[in-house]
């Protein structure tokens, strides 16, 4: 990435406005006015072939006529003129363009957009947009946009793929009293994309936290790689989670993979905190821009009211930070600052009598203690206490503790005085919220962020016994046959090449062959139709299980063929698969899709009714380490079934995790070939006994 050009684009020493206008109804006028009104200290060059002056500034007919250097140019001329502006910008040595103009990829003019990028690349010019509102930075006092005003001063940056939303959020910084350092409209992302900006903002001294409003990535993996490396917290709000999964899917996994699941997995794997909605995006941005991550689970809640204490306790459980009692020595200390009827356990209830001193002293003790890893301070406004004094007591205690590596979050519930006190706290870098659950949600995000960052830094596993060539050979045979779907036998051969334990499965092309293979494998056996056109074998009456003798085997052979022909007269029938009948175990499903944004993506869940009805599955963008696979096993709702419930032995989660990891490796290795796949069911046995893939499906990419 050309960081120098992005530097110039984001922190320009001089800015031109191509299409600057004297007509106050035009965007070209508003941008010049905004740059002046924002207090920008660099040079401003309005460009207009007809005007001599715009808003008191000398105007130039073209970029090439400007005497000095130009770092960045805002483009506000109609789409059809933009390509020539890019050419001029290149010739002039402009480093970056903020192209506000619409009328490109978003309305189908993809070629014109591609031409802009190609031309810009020729000259090493970076493009923000097109189809954007512009870029706003408080540090630079630069409002290079047609959004009304620079946002309230804050420390976080917000990058938005929606222009209208960016303008709305700009104004909302004032009503919500949550400031922002930068607001960046990213539009069509023809050149500069989310990944570029995360990488750049991560190194920007003025930015402490990066928030993203995302409608979709062009290259999900590029984003993940950059986000994983980011030192600063990244928060994402993903919109449009419902449309993604709408495409018809040939596999079970394909039908279950929606954008919410795949993006959610990708964010988690990249250490990106996910916001649930716009309010939450603001709330989390406040917390993550002002406070350090929470490095452990020991949360202390201090309150003057039982009600808010209970609400916060409930929220702590909901947000995966269940409260524990504080150690006895801290309890003894804290008891000094509450009446007999208070509680020093956790939540620490100072009672309604608590004023400045009790808040100050208890906060200082709790925050300084080594056991505490995060602190939430709650306050209900009472007639006997002054919210501003309480706020000052909290701030003083935090300062005096000298502790800098733990987060503290506050919630005051009350009227105007509480509002003012909270605003004061925010100005003093202590995030404050109007409800206890919001405060707990915010601190849980700081915890979640730290947990994810630990995982991101885990090394990947090395896997042995992998025979990619054998897998490709099977795939080639199917391709030569003109098929996009592997038969079950072929899919199992591919799985076996990656070390997945599959049931012995052989193809019988006649009744006699079926009989011979059944003898060889040993009764009882399972028999299944093998036809590339019949993927849902049971629906076609193509599966017979628990066949115990030769007569039943021959009988089943004939019935299966008859049923298959009735089901689909045109189906190519390869024969009947004769398989060992694996002993019954806990059914799970493994599967994959080749996601349009993130590429090979892995699914795991409990099988049978759990996947059919409850859709109790979890996703990861592949590859997946064994450790991550163990987390997948633990995070599904049905996890206790695999851990062993009601006297049942625990299932072999170790082998299951290894199998998931191998499967994920396989789909990365074969991503040029495999579009979707399922291993369903996989039967998992008790600890030490492993598992068996009983049925397999692989759909190839169309070539
Ligand atoms: N160099 C510099 N200025 C030029 C020029 C050139 N080569 N050619 C024309 N201009 C001037 C025009 O003369 C005009 O100035 P004037 O008012 O003094 O005559 C100015 O540039 C603007 O051109 P105009 O044709 O009047 O366009 P406009 O202002 O009506 O619309 C856009 C231009 C870019 C605003 C419009 O095409 C557009 O894309 N609007 C949508 C923007 C948007 O919503 N973005 C996305 C938000 S999410």
PDB file of N, CA and C and ligand atoms in Angstrom, residues 18-23 26-27 47-50 61 76-79 81 100-102 131-133 146 163-164, ligand 1:
ATOM      1  N   UNK A  18     -12.113  20.671  -7.049  1.00  0.00           N
ATOM      2  CA  UNK A  18     -12.375  20.733  -8.482  1.00  0.00           C
ATOM      3  C   UNK A  18     -13.890  20.735  -8.671  1.00  0.00           C
ATOM      4  N   UNK A  19     -14.390  21.865  -9.208  1.00  0.00           N
ATOM      5  CA  UNK A  19     -15.842  22.034  -9.301  1.00  0.00           C
ATOM      6  C   UNK A  19     -16.320  23.008  -8.238  1.00  0.00           C
ATOM      7  N   UNK A  20     -15.376  23.736  -7.632  1.00  0.00           N
ATOM      8  CA  UNK A  20     -15.731  24.774  -6.656  1.00  0.00           C
ATOM      9  C   UNK A  20     -16.670  25.754  -7.356  1.00  0.00           C
ATOM     10  N   UNK A  21     -17.723  26.138  -6.665  1.00  0.00           N
ATOM     11  CA  UNK A  21     -18.718  26.973  -7.346  1.00  0.00           C
ATOM     12  C   UNK A  21     -19.056  28.205  -6.512  1.00  0.00           C
ATOM     13  N   UNK A  22     -19.512  29.234  -7.209  1.00  0.00           N
ATOM     14  CA  UNK A  22     -19.968  30.433  -6.497  1.00  0.00           C
ATOM     15  C   UNK A  22     -21.468  30.313  -6.182  1.00  0.00           C
ATOM     16  N   UNK A  23     -22.079  29.270  -6.716  1.00  0.00           N
ATOM     17  CA  UNK A  23     -23.518  29.065  -6.519  1.00  0.00           C
ATOM     18  C   UNK A  23     -23.737  28.311  -5.205  1.00  0.00           C
ATOM     19  N   UNK A  26     -24.817  24.628  -4.755  1.00  0.00           N
ATOM     20  CA  UNK A  26     -24.038  23.495  -5.293  1.00  0.00           C
ATOM     21  C   UNK A  26     -23.083  22.888  -4.262  1.00  0.00           C
ATOM     22  N   UNK A  27     -22.862  21.588  -4.439  1.00  0.00           N
ATOM     23  CA  UNK A  27     -21.955  20.878  -3.523  1.00  0.00           C
ATOM     24  C   UNK A  27     -20.558  21.495  -3.590  1.00  0.00           C
ATOM     25  N   UNK A  47     -11.050  25.229  -7.881  1.00  0.00           N
ATOM     26  CA  UNK A  47     -10.794  25.051  -9.318  1.00  0.00           C
ATOM     27  C   UNK A  47     -12.129  25.189 -10.054  1.00  0.00           C
ATOM     28  N   UNK A  48     -12.190  26.151 -10.978  1.00  0.00           N
ATOM     29  CA  UNK A  48     -13.389  26.353 -11.791  1.00  0.00           C
ATOM     30  C   UNK A  48     -12.969  27.136 -13.032  1.00  0.00           C
ATOM     31  N   UNK A  49     -13.292  26.601 -14.223  1.00  0.00           N
ATOM     32  CA  UNK A  49     -12.825  27.269 -15.443  1.00  0.00           C
ATOM     33  C   UNK A  49     -13.463  28.640 -15.655  1.00  0.00           C
ATOM     34  N   UNK A  50     -14.608  28.884 -14.979  1.00  0.00           N
ATOM     35  CA  UNK A  50     -15.328  30.134 -15.258  1.00  0.00           C
ATOM     36  C   UNK A  50     -15.134  31.199 -14.169  1.00  0.00           C
ATOM     37  N   UNK A  61      -8.396  27.907 -13.270  1.00  0.00           N
ATOM     38  CA  UNK A  61      -9.184  27.179 -14.276  1.00  0.00           C
ATOM     39  C   UNK A  61      -8.999  25.660 -14.203  1.00  0.00           C
ATOM     40  N   UNK A  76     -15.885  17.565  -7.279  1.00  0.00           N
ATOM     41  CA  UNK A  76     -17.333  17.789  -7.241  1.00  0.00           C
ATOM     42  C   UNK A  76     -17.868  18.185  -8.614  1.00  0.00           C
ATOM     43  N   UNK A  77     -17.311  17.559  -9.649  1.00  0.00           N
ATOM     44  CA  UNK A  77     -17.854  17.790 -10.994  1.00  0.00           C
ATOM     45  C   UNK A  77     -18.622  16.529 -11.420  1.00  0.00           C
ATOM     46  N   UNK A  78     -19.540  16.648 -12.375  1.00  0.00           N
ATOM     47  CA  UNK A  78     -20.325  15.482 -12.787  1.00  0.00           C
ATOM     48  C   UNK A  78     -19.446  14.318 -13.255  1.00  0.00           C
ATOM     49  N   UNK A  79     -19.978  13.100 -13.116  1.00  0.00           N
ATOM     50  CA  UNK A  79     -19.220  11.863 -13.355  1.00  0.00           C
ATOM     51  C   UNK A  79     -18.450  11.882 -14.677  1.00  0.00           C
ATOM     52  N   UNK A  81     -16.991  14.051 -16.237  1.00  0.00           N
ATOM     53  CA  UNK A  81     -15.785  14.896 -16.285  1.00  0.00           C
ATOM     54  C   UNK A  81     -14.656  14.370 -15.387  1.00  0.00           C
ATOM     55  N   UNK A 100     -16.345  12.960  -4.667  1.00  0.00           N
ATOM     56  CA  UNK A 100     -17.723  13.015  -4.154  1.00  0.00           C
ATOM     57  C   UNK A 100     -18.720  12.588  -5.232  1.00  0.00           C
ATOM     58  N   UNK A 101     -18.419  12.892  -6.480  1.00  0.00           N
ATOM     59  CA  UNK A 101     -19.352  12.645  -7.591  1.00  0.00           C
ATOM     60  C   UNK A 101     -19.927  11.238  -7.586  1.00  0.00           C
ATOM     61  N   UNK A 102     -21.216  11.161  -7.856  1.00  0.00           N
ATOM     62  CA  UNK A 102     -21.895   9.867  -8.025  1.00  0.00           C
ATOM     63  C   UNK A 102     -21.991   9.574  -9.509  1.00  0.00           C
ATOM     64  N   UNK A 131     -18.528   8.546  -5.127  1.00  0.00           N
ATOM     65  CA  UNK A 131     -19.855   8.451  -4.513  1.00  0.00           C
ATOM     66  C   UNK A 131     -19.761   8.564  -2.997  1.00  0.00           C
ATOM     67  N   UNK A 132     -19.111   9.610  -2.537  1.00  0.00           N
ATOM     68  CA  UNK A 132     -18.936   9.797  -1.093  1.00  0.00           C
ATOM     69  C   UNK A 132     -19.331  11.201  -0.650  1.00  0.00           C
ATOM     70  N   UNK A 133     -19.433  11.345   0.663  1.00  0.00           N
ATOM     71  CA  UNK A 133     -19.735  12.645   1.253  1.00  0.00           C
ATOM     72  C   UNK A 133     -18.441  13.434   1.446  1.00  0.00           C
ATOM     73  N   UNK A 146     -19.454  17.511   2.185  1.00  0.00           N
ATOM     74  CA  UNK A 146     -20.645  18.352   2.253  1.00  0.00           C
ATOM     75  C   UNK A 146     -21.500  17.999   3.457  1.00  0.00           C
ATOM     76  N   UNK A 163     -23.188   7.182   2.885  1.00  0.00           N
ATOM     77  CA  UNK A 163     -22.951   8.619   2.998  1.00  0.00           C
ATOM     78  C   UNK A 163     -23.995   9.301   3.854  1.00  0.00           C
ATOM     79  N   UNK A 164     -25.267   8.977   3.614  1.00  0.00           N
ATOM     80  CA  UNK A 164     -26.349   9.620   4.362  1.00  0.00           C
ATOM     81  C   UNK A 164     -26.194   9.333   5.852  1.00  0.00           C
TER      82      UNK A 164
HETATM   83  N1  LIG B   1     -13.024  21.677 -13.584  1.00  0.00           N
HETATM   84  C1  LIG B   1     -13.500  22.385 -12.568  1.00  0.00           C
HETATM   85  N2  LIG B   1     -14.770  22.775 -12.476  1.00  0.00           N
HETATM   86  C2  LIG B   1     -15.595  22.440 -13.473  1.00  0.00           C
HETATM   87  C3  LIG B   1     -15.159  21.701 -14.573  1.00  0.00           C
HETATM   88  C4  LIG B   1     -13.803  21.327 -14.622  1.00  0.00           C
HETATM   89  N3  LIG B   1     -13.322  20.576 -15.609  1.00  0.00           N
HETATM   90  N4  LIG B   1     -16.221  21.522 -15.388  1.00  0.00           N
HETATM   91  C5  LIG B   1     -17.260  22.110 -14.803  1.00  0.00           C
HETATM   92  N5  LIG B   1     -16.898  22.676 -13.647  1.00  0.00           N
HETATM   93  C6  LIG B   1     -17.692  23.414 -12.691  1.00  0.00           C
HETATM   94  C7  LIG B   1     -19.038  23.814 -13.198  1.00  0.00           C
HETATM   95  O1  LIG B   1     -18.955  24.924 -14.035  1.00  0.00           O
HETATM   96  C8  LIG B   1     -19.773  24.094 -11.913  1.00  0.00           C
HETATM   97  O2  LIG B   1     -19.466  25.368 -11.393  1.00  0.00           O
HETATM   98  P1  LIG B   1     -20.431  26.644 -11.568  1.00  0.00           P
HETATM   99  O3  LIG B   1     -21.554  26.436 -10.599  1.00  0.00           O
HETATM  100  O4  LIG B   1     -19.568  27.773 -11.261  1.00  0.00           O
HETATM  101  O5  LIG B   1     -20.902  26.585 -12.985  1.00  0.00           O
HETATM  102  C9  LIG B   1     -19.197  23.053 -10.969  1.00  0.00           C
HETATM  103  O6  LIG B   1     -18.004  22.570 -11.596  1.00  0.00           O
HETATM  104  C10 LIG B   1     -20.114  21.889 -10.740  1.00  0.00           C
HETATM  105  O7  LIG B   1     -20.553  21.356 -11.948  1.00  0.00           O
HETATM  106  P2  LIG B   1     -22.102  21.189 -12.283  1.00  0.00           P
HETATM  107  O8  LIG B   1     -22.181  20.710 -13.698  1.00  0.00           O
HETATM  108  O9  LIG B   1     -22.853  22.411 -11.932  1.00  0.00           O
HETATM  109  O10 LIG B   1     -22.496  19.996 -11.355  1.00  0.00           O
HETATM  110  P3  LIG B   1     -23.402  19.974 -10.030  1.00  0.00           P
HETATM  111  O11 LIG B   1     -22.830  20.811  -8.987  1.00  0.00           O
HETATM  112  O12 LIG B   1     -24.802  20.170 -10.386  1.00  0.00           O
HETATM  113  O13 LIG B   1     -23.216  18.437  -9.651  1.00  0.00           O
HETATM  114  C11 LIG B   1     -22.025  16.728  -8.491  1.00  0.00           C
HETATM  115  C12 LIG B   1     -21.948  17.873  -9.494  1.00  0.00           C
HETATM  116  C13 LIG B   1     -20.686  16.054  -8.416  1.00  0.00           C
HETATM  117  C14 LIG B   1     -22.439  17.256  -7.142  1.00  0.00           C
HETATM  118  C15 LIG B   1     -23.111  15.726  -9.001  1.00  0.00           C
HETATM  119  O14 LIG B   1     -22.787  15.285 -10.291  1.00  0.00           O
HETATM  120  C16 LIG B   1     -23.203  14.512  -8.143  1.00  0.00           C
HETATM  121  O15 LIG B   1     -22.563  13.508  -8.382  1.00  0.00           O
HETATM  122  N6  LIG B   1     -24.047  14.569  -7.093  1.00  0.00           N
HETATM  123  C17 LIG B   1     -24.171  13.509  -6.115  1.00  0.00           C
HETATM  124  C18 LIG B   1     -23.152  13.672  -5.013  1.00  0.00           C
HETATM  125  C19 LIG B   1     -23.422  12.674  -3.936  1.00  0.00           C
HETATM  126  O16 LIG B   1     -24.504  12.546  -3.456  1.00  0.00           O
HETATM  127  N7  LIG B   1     -22.370  11.906  -3.560  1.00  0.00           N
HETATM  128  C20 LIG B   1     -22.490  10.739  -2.733  1.00  0.00           C
HETATM  129  C21 LIG B   1     -22.941  10.970  -1.365  1.00  0.00           C
HETATM  130  S1  LIG B   1     -23.224   9.480  -0.545  1.00  0.00           S
END
